[in-house]
PDB file of C-alpha atoms in Angstrom:
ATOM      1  CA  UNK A   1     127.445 -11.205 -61.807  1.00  0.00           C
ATOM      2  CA  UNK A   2     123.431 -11.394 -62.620  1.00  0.00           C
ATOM      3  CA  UNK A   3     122.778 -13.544 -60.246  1.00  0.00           C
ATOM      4  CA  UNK A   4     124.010 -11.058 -57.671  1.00  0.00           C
ATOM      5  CA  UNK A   5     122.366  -8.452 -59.217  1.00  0.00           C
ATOM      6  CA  UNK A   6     118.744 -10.863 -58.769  1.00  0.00           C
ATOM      7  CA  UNK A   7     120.002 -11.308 -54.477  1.00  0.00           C
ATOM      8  CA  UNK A   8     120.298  -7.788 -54.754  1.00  0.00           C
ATOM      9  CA  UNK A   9     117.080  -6.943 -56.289  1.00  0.00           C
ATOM     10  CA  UNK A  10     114.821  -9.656 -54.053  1.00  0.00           C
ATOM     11  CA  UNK A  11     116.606  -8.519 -50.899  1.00  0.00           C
ATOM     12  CA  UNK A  12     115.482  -4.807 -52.058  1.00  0.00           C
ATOM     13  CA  UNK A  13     111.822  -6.119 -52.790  1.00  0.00           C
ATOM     14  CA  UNK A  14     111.473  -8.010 -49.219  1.00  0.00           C
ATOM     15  CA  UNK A  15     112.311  -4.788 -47.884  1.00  0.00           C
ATOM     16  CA  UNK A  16     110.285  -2.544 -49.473  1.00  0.00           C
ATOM     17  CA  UNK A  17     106.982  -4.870 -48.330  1.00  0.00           C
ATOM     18  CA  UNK A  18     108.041  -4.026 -44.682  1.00  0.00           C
ATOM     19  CA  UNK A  19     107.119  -0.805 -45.330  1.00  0.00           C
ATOM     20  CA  UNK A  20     104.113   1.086 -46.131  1.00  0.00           C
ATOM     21  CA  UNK A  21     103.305   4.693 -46.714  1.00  0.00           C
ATOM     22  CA  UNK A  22     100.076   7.266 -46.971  1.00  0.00           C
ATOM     23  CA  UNK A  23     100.270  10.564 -48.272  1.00  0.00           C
ATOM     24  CA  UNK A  24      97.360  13.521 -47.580  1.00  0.00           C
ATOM     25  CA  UNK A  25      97.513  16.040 -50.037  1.00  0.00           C
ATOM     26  CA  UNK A  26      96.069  19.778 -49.615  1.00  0.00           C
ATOM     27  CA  UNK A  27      94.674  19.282 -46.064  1.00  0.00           C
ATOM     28  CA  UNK A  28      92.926  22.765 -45.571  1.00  0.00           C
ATOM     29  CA  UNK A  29      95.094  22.951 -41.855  1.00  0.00           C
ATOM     30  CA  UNK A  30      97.840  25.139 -41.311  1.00  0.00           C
ATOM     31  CA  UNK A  31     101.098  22.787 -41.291  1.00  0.00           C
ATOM     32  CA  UNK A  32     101.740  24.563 -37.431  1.00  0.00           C
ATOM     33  CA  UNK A  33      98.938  22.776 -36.316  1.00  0.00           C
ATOM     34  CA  UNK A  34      99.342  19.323 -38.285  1.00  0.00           C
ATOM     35  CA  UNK A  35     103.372  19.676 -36.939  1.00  0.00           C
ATOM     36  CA  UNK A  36     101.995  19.351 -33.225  1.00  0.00           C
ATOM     37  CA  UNK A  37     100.000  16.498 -33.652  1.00  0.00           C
ATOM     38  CA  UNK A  38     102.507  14.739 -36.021  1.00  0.00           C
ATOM     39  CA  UNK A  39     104.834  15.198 -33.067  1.00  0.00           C
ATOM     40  CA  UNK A  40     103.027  12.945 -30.952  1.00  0.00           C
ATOM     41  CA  UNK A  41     102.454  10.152 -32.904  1.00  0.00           C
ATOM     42  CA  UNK A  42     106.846   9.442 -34.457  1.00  0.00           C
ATOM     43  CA  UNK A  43     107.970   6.574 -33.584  1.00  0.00           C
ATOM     44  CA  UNK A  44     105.417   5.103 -31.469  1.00  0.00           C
ATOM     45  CA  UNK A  45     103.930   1.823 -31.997  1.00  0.00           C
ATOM     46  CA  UNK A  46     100.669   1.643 -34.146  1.00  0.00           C
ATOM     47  CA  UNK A  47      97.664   0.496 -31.674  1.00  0.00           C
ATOM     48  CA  UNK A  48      99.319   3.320 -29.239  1.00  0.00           C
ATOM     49  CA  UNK A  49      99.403   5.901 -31.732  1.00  0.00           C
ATOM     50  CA  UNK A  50      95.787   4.927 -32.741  1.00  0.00           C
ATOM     51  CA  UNK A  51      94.781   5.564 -29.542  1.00  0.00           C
ATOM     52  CA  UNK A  52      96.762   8.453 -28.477  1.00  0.00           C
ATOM     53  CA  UNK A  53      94.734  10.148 -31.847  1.00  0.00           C
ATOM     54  CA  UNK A  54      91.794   8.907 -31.187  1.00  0.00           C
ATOM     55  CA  UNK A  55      91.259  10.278 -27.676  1.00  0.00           C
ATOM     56  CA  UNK A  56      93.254  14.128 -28.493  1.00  0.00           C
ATOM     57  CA  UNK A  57      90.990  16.928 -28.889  1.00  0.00           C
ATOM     58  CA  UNK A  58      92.675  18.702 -31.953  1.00  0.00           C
ATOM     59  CA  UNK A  59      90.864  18.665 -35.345  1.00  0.00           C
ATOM     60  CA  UNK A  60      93.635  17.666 -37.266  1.00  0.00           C
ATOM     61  CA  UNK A  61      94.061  14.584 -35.098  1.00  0.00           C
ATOM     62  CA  UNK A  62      90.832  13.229 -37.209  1.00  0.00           C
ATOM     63  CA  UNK A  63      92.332  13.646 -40.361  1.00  0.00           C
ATOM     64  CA  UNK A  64      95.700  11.795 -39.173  1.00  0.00           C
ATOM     65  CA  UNK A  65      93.923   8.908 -37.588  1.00  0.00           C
ATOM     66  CA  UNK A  66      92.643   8.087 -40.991  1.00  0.00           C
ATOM     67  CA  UNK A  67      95.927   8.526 -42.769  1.00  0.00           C
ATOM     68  CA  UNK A  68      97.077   6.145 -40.206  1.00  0.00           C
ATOM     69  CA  UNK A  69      94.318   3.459 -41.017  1.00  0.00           C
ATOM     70  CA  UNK A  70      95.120   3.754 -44.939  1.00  0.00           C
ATOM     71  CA  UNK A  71      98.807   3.252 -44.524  1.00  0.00           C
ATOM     72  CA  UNK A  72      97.240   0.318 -42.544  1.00  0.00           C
ATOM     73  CA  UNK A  73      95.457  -1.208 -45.193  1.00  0.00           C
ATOM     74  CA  UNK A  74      98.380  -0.560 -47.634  1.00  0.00           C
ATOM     75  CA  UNK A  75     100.362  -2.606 -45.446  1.00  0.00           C
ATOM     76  CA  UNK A  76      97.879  -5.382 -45.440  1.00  0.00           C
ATOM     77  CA  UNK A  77      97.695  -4.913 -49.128  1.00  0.00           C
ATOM     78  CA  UNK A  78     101.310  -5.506 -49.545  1.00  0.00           C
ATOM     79  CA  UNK A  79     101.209  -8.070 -46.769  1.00  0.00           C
ATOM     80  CA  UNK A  80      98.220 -10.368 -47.157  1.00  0.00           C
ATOM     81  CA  UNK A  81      99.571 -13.874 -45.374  1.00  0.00           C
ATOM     82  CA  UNK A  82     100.873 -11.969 -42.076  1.00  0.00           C
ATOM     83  CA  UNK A  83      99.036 -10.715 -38.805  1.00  0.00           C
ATOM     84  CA  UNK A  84      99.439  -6.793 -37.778  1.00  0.00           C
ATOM     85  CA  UNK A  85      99.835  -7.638 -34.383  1.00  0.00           C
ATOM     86  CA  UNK A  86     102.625  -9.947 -35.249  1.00  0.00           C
ATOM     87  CA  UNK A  87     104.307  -7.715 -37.332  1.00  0.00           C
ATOM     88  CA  UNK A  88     105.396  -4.982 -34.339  1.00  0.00           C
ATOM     89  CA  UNK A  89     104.580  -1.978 -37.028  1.00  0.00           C
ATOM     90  CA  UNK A  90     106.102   1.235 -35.654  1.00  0.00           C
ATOM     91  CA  UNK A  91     105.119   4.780 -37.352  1.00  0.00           C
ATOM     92  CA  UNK A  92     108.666   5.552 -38.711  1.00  0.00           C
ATOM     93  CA  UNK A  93     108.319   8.544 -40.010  1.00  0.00           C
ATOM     94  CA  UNK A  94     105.818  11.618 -40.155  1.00  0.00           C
ATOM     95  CA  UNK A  95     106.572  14.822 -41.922  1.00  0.00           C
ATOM     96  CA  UNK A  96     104.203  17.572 -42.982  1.00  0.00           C
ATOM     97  CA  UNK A  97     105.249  20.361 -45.566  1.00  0.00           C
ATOM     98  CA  UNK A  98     103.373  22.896 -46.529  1.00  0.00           C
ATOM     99  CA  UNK A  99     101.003  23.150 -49.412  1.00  0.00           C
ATOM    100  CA  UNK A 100      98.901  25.571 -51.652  1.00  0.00           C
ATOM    101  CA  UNK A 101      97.737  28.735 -49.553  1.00  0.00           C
ATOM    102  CA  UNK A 102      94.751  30.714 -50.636  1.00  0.00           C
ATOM    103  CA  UNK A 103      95.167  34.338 -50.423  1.00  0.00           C
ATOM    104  CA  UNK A 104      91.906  36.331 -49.357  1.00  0.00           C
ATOM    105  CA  UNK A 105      91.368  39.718 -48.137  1.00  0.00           C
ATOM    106  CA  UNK A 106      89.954  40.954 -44.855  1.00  0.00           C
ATOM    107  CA  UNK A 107      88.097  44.411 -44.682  1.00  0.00           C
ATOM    108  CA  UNK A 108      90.723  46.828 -42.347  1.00  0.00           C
ATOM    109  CA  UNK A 109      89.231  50.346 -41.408  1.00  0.00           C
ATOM    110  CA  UNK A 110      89.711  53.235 -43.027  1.00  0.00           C
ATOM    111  CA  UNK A 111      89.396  51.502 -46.916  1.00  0.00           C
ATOM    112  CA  UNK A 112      92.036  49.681 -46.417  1.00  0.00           C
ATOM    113  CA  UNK A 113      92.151  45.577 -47.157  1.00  0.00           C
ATOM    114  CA  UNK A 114      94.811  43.203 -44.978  1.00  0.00           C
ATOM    115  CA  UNK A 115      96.049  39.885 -46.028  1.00  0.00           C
ATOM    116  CA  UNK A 116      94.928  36.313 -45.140  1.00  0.00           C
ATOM    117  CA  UNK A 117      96.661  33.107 -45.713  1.00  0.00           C
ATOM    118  CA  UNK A 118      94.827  30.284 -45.374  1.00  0.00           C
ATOM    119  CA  UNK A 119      97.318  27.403 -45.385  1.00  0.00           C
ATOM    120  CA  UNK A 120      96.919  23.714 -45.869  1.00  0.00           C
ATOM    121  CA  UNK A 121      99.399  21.332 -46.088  1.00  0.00           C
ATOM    122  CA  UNK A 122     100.916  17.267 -47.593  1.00  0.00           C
ATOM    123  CA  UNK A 123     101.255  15.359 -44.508  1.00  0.00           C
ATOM    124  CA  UNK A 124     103.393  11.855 -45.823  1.00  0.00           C
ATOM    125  CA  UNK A 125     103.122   9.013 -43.187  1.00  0.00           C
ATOM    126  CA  UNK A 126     105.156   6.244 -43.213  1.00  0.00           C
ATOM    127  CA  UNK A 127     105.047   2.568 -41.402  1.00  0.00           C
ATOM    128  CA  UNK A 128     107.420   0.148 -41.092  1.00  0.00           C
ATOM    129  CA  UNK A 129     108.627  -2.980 -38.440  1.00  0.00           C
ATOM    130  CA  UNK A 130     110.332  -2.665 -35.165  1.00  0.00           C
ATOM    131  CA  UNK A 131     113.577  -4.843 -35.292  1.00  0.00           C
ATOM    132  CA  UNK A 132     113.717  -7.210 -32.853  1.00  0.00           C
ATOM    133  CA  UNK A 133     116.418  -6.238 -30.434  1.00  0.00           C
ATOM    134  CA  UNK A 134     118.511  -8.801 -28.181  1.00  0.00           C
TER     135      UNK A 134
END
């Protein structure tokens, strides 16, 4: 019975270094805008999605490209013998939630003072292998 608890355990560590994940905490961008750019990047392949941020016009397509390059180089960290290319890395899954939001006020006429929320947001990215399929 411990010995299939030791299969059990090395089967869940080989799987665990097929993955790799970044996380970017308080991001001063409202999680509408990260959402839309998150959007176009799931599930696509990882030179593709490099490129695809690299060439779109949005500001918060910066800040993702680079969370995209560190959950690179946690995957090469994890993964020093084997080629990137070789590997077929997908980005599994994106999500953004929102974080902290900073609560100013605007001058409104008349004395009175309206609201602003400036959002930002965690945006968790997460890598992993495209199965080969026959």
């Amino acid at each position: 019975m411990g010995k299939r608890k030791q299969l059990s355990a090395q089967a869940i560590k080989d799987a665990k270094k097929l993955i790799a994940f970044a996380k970017l905490n308080n991001c001063p961008t409202s999680p509408r805008k990260m959402r839309l750019v998150a959007d176009m990047i799931r599930g696509e392949q990882v030179e593709q999605a490099l490129g695809i941020l690299k060439f779109s016009k949005q500001e918060a397509s910066t800040r993702l490209e680079k969370l995209l390059l560190s959950a690179l180089s946690n995957w090469q960290a994890k993964n020093e013998g084997q080629d990137i290319e070789e590997a077929n890395l997908v980005v599994q899954e994106v999500y953004v939630d929102s974080g902290r939001m900073l609560k100013r006020l605007r001058t409104a006429p008349q004395g009175r003072g309206h609201r602003i929320r400036k959002r930002s947001n965690h945006v968790t990215l997460v890598l992993g292998s495209k199965k080969e399929e026959i």
